[in-house]
Short mmCIF file of C-alpha atoms in Angstrom, two decimals:
data_model
loop_
_atom_site.label_atom_id
_atom_site.label_comp_id
_atom_site.label_asym_id
_atom_site.label_seq_id
_atom_site.Cartn_x
_atom_site.Cartn_y
_atom_site.Cartn_z
CA THR A 1 0.00 0.00 0.00
CA GLN A 2 1.41 3.36 -1.10
CA LEU A 3 1.56 5.75 1.86
CA LEU A 4 1.34 8.75 -0.46
CA GLU A 5 -1.01 8.60 -3.44
CA GLN A 6 -0.40 11.00 -6.29
CA SER A 7 -2.92 11.81 -8.99
CA PRO A 8 -3.14 11.85 -11.83
CA GLN A 9 -0.37 9.41 -12.65
CA PHE A 10 0.04 10.90 -16.14
CA LEU A 11 -1.00 14.31 -17.47
CA SER A 12 -0.52 15.68 -20.98
CA ILE A 13 -1.60 19.24 -21.69
CA GLN A 14 -1.03 22.05 -24.18
CA GLU A 15 1.24 24.98 -23.49
CA GLY A 16 -0.63 27.78 -21.73
CA GLU A 17 -3.10 25.56 -19.88
CA ASN A 18 -3.44 25.40 -16.10
CA LEU A 19 -3.21 22.18 -14.13
CA THR A 20 -3.37 20.81 -10.60
CA VAL A 21 -1.79 17.62 -9.28
CA TYR A 22 -2.59 16.06 -5.95
CA CYS A 23 -0.80 14.21 -3.18
CA ASN A 24 -3.02 12.42 -0.65
CA SER A 25 -2.51 10.27 2.40
CA SER A 26 -4.37 8.98 5.43
CA SER A 27 -1.31 9.79 7.53
CA VAL A 28 -0.33 13.12 9.08
CA PHE A 29 3.02 14.55 8.06
CA SER A 30 5.21 17.01 9.93
CA SER A 31 6.27 18.48 6.59
CA LEU A 32 5.85 17.79 2.91
CA GLN A 33 8.19 18.42 0.03
CA TRP A 34 7.69 18.61 -3.73
CA TYR A 35 10.41 17.61 -6.16
CA ARG A 36 10.70 17.65 -9.94
CA GLN A 37 12.70 14.98 -11.73
CA GLU A 38 13.79 14.97 -15.36
CA PRO A 39 14.85 11.82 -17.26
CA GLY A 40 18.30 10.60 -16.29
CA GLU A 41 18.59 13.03 -13.39
CA GLY A 42 17.92 13.02 -9.67
CA PRO A 43 14.92 14.78 -8.11
CA VAL A 44 15.33 18.50 -7.46
CA LEU A 45 13.60 20.08 -4.49
CA LEU A 46 10.99 22.72 -5.37
CA VAL A 47 9.45 23.56 -2.00
CA THR A 48 8.92 22.45 1.60
CA VAL A 49 5.64 23.14 3.41
CA VAL A 50 5.39 22.65 7.17
CA THR A 51 2.23 24.35 8.47
CA GLY A 52 -1.32 23.10 7.89
CA GLY A 53 -3.05 25.38 5.36
CA GLU A 54 0.25 26.86 4.20
CA VAL A 55 0.42 28.20 0.65
CA LYS A 56 3.72 28.85 -1.09
CA LYS A 57 4.26 30.33 -4.53
CA LEU A 58 7.24 29.79 -6.78
CA LYS A 59 6.71 31.87 -9.95
CA ARG A 60 3.87 30.06 -11.79
CA LEU A 61 3.74 27.20 -9.27
CA THR A 62 1.47 27.32 -6.20
CA PHE A 63 1.83 24.70 -3.47
CA GLN A 64 -0.72 24.13 -0.72
CA PHE A 65 -0.51 21.95 2.38
CA GLY A 66 -3.85 20.66 3.66
CA ASP A 67 -5.21 21.95 6.97
CA ALA A 68 -4.85 18.49 8.52
CA ARG A 69 -1.35 18.03 7.05
CA LYS A 70 -2.45 14.86 5.23
CA ASP A 71 -2.55 16.15 1.67
CA SER A 72 -1.06 18.69 -0.69
CA SER A 73 -1.61 20.11 -4.13
CA LEU A 74 0.54 21.71 -6.80
CA HIS A 75 -1.06 24.14 -9.23
CA ILE A 76 0.77 25.33 -12.34
CA THR A 77 -0.50 28.38 -14.21
CA ALA A 78 0.13 28.81 -17.94
CA ALA A 79 2.22 25.65 -18.25
CA GLN A 80 5.29 25.73 -20.47
CA PRO A 81 7.19 22.87 -22.17
CA GLY A 82 9.99 23.43 -19.65
CA ASP A 83 7.60 22.32 -16.89
CA THR A 84 7.64 18.78 -18.32
CA GLY A 85 8.89 16.25 -15.80
CA LEU A 86 8.01 13.84 -12.99
CA TYR A 87 6.56 15.67 -10.00
CA LEU A 88 7.09 13.85 -6.71
CA CYS A 89 5.69 14.64 -3.30
CA ALA A 90 7.48 13.39 -0.21
CA GLY A 91 6.22 13.42 3.36
CA ALA A 92 8.22 13.50 6.58
CA ARG A 93 6.88 11.86 9.74
CA GLY A 94 8.49 11.90 13.15
CA SER A 95 12.23 12.07 12.59
CA ALA A 96 13.02 14.26 9.62
CA ARG A 97 15.03 11.42 8.09
CA GLN A 98 11.80 9.42 7.62
CA LEU A 99 10.90 10.78 4.16
CA THR A 100 8.43 8.78 2.07
CA PHE A 101 7.91 9.49 -1.62
CA GLY A 102 4.77 9.17 -3.68
CA SER A 103 4.86 7.45 -7.06
CA GLY A 104 4.77 10.75 -8.92
CA THR A 105 2.81 12.54 -11.63
CA GLN A 106 4.41 12.49 -15.08
CA LEU A 107 3.58 15.84 -16.70
CA THR A 108 4.06 16.51 -20.39
CA VAL A 109 3.47 20.02 -21.73
CA LEU A 110 3.13 20.09 -25.50
CA PRO A 111 4.22 23.19 -27.44
CA ASP B 1 29.76 22.11 -9.37
CA THR B 2 29.60 21.18 -5.68
CA GLY B 3 26.48 19.03 -5.85
CA VAL B 4 26.11 15.34 -5.05
CA SER B 5 28.19 13.22 -7.42
CA GLN B 6 27.53 9.56 -8.24
CA ASN B 7 29.69 7.13 -10.19
CA PRO B 8 29.32 5.35 -12.46
CA ARG B 9 26.29 6.84 -14.18
CA HIS B 10 25.46 3.58 -15.86
CA LYS B 11 26.39 -0.02 -15.05
CA ILE B 12 25.51 -3.07 -17.12
CA THR B 13 26.45 -6.44 -15.71
CA LYS B 14 25.52 -10.09 -15.86
CA ARG B 15 23.37 -11.74 -13.24
CA GLY B 16 25.43 -13.07 -10.37
CA GLN B 17 28.16 -10.45 -10.58
CA ASN B 18 28.98 -7.99 -7.80
CA VAL B 19 28.70 -4.24 -8.36
CA THR B 20 29.78 -1.22 -6.33
CA PHE B 21 28.55 2.35 -6.64
CA ARG B 22 30.08 5.47 -5.18
CA CYS B 23 28.47 8.65 -3.88
CA ASP B 24 30.26 11.89 -3.01
CA PRO B 25 27.88 14.12 -1.04
CA ILE B 26 27.95 17.88 -0.66
CA SER B 27 31.02 18.40 1.51
CA GLU B 28 29.40 20.10 4.51
CA HIS B 29 26.48 17.65 4.69
CA ASN B 30 26.69 15.09 7.47
CA ARG B 31 23.66 13.02 6.44
CA LEU B 32 23.70 10.66 3.47
CA TYR B 33 20.89 8.53 2.06
CA TRP B 34 20.60 5.80 -0.55
CA TYR B 35 17.38 5.28 -2.48
CA ARG B 36 16.28 2.92 -5.24
CA GLN B 37 13.90 4.02 -7.98
CA THR B 38 12.23 1.83 -10.58
CA LEU B 39 10.42 3.05 -13.66
CA GLY B 40 7.17 4.82 -12.88
CA GLN B 41 7.78 4.89 -9.14
CA GLY B 42 9.12 7.35 -6.63
CA PRO B 43 12.40 6.74 -4.81
CA GLU B 44 12.32 4.04 -2.09
CA PHE B 45 14.50 4.49 0.98
CA LEU B 46 17.34 1.98 1.40
CA THR B 47 19.67 3.26 4.10
CA TYR B 48 20.84 6.34 5.98
CA PHE B 49 24.16 7.53 7.46
CA GLN B 50 24.87 10.28 9.90
CA ASN B 51 28.57 10.93 9.53
CA GLU B 52 30.14 7.46 9.40
CA ALA B 53 27.40 5.70 11.36
CA GLN B 54 24.76 3.71 9.48
CA LEU B 55 21.70 4.52 11.58
CA GLU B 56 18.88 3.02 9.58
CA LYS B 57 18.32 0.30 6.99
CA SER B 58 15.14 -0.51 5.10
CA ARG B 59 13.72 -4.02 4.97
CA LEU B 60 14.26 -3.64 1.21
CA LEU B 61 17.99 -3.92 1.88
CA SER B 62 18.61 -7.67 1.70
CA ASP B 63 21.82 -9.25 2.96
CA ARG B 64 23.21 -9.00 -0.57
CA PHE B 65 23.34 -5.22 -0.15
CA SER B 66 25.92 -3.44 1.96
CA ALA B 67 26.70 0.24 2.33
CA GLU B 68 29.62 1.99 3.95
CA ARG B 69 30.70 5.51 4.72
CA PRO B 70 34.07 4.88 6.34
CA LYS B 71 35.29 8.44 6.91
CA GLY B 72 31.95 10.21 7.02
CA SER B 73 32.47 11.65 3.55
CA PHE B 74 31.90 9.49 0.43
CA SER B 75 29.78 6.35 0.57
CA THR B 76 29.71 3.09 -1.36
CA LEU B 77 26.81 0.75 -2.02
CA GLU B 78 27.70 -2.82 -2.97
CA ILE B 79 25.32 -5.42 -4.35
CA GLN B 80 26.57 -9.01 -4.32
CA ARG B 81 25.29 -11.80 -6.56
CA THR B 82 23.10 -9.43 -8.55
CA GLU B 83 19.63 -10.52 -9.64
CA GLN B 84 17.48 -9.18 -12.46
CA GLY B 85 15.17 -7.57 -9.89
CA ASP B 86 18.07 -5.35 -8.82
CA SER B 87 17.80 -3.42 -12.10
CA ALA B 88 16.90 0.13 -11.08
CA MET B 89 18.22 3.64 -10.63
CA TYR B 90 20.20 3.95 -7.40
CA LEU B 91 20.05 7.49 -6.04
CA CYS B 92 22.20 9.06 -3.37
CA ALA B 93 21.17 12.18 -1.47
CA SER B 94 22.72 14.29 1.25
CA SER B 95 21.40 16.83 3.71
CA ALA B 96 22.70 19.17 6.39
CA GLY B 97 20.63 17.60 9.14
CA GLU B 98 19.71 20.39 11.54
CA ARG B 99 17.88 19.21 14.63
CA GLY B 100 14.24 20.28 14.79
CA ARG B 101 14.00 21.21 11.11
CA SER B 102 12.87 19.21 8.13
CA THR B 103 15.90 18.23 6.13
CA GLU B 104 15.99 18.91 2.43
CA ARG B 105 17.61 16.24 0.37
CA HIS B 106 20.02 17.13 -2.41
CA PHE B 107 20.09 14.27 -4.89
CA GLY B 108 22.75 13.07 -7.26
CA ASP B 109 21.84 12.03 -10.79
CA GLY B 110 21.95 8.37 -9.87
CA THR B 111 23.55 5.18 -11.14
CA ARG B 112 21.38 3.20 -13.52
CA LEU B 113 21.98 -0.52 -13.04
CA SER B 114 20.94 -3.00 -15.73
CA ILE B 115 21.24 -6.72 -15.05
CA LEU B 116 21.43 -8.93 -18.14
#
């Protein structure tokens, strides 16, 4: 059983469209991170959220941590081909070294 | 570039052979992690070092797997008697590890292992 469920698993959209991907769990996390991974490379950290209800913005990306700290969403406005990649959420419970990854959302933005 | 470095980037070997991967973390980071990632999945935790001490191992890490970090700097991951199921991307990450704060992993680009 996957501790963190990400949806959708695959998403293909046209340049300029908006999209939201989700990360859900039945467990409470002390913090949650989002990473982006491109083929042949390691994941790169985008953001860390730690407070229930927290919203963070990174240019066209908006990250939200659920009030109960069990879920998170990533919204991308006016997607660009450079946004293409595997988006991974990762939750920390207890000790910060206990980081569990979801299975990811593979995003493709078509020009 | 002072990021996490992993070598080799690719390794192809026959089933039954032993392989060893190396990870050089960011120099000031005292925490080092190994993960395994298969196609279409997120990284799965294998093991964790704080300085030279191996403090945690996943149940995924069978007795064919061993990891070391002898001087608290670089780390090696060895797989003995490789099996086809070992084919995956092996990722190394490091972090600064400040008490009371969530630690942000900095990942290397991984070693892709293919077992023939």
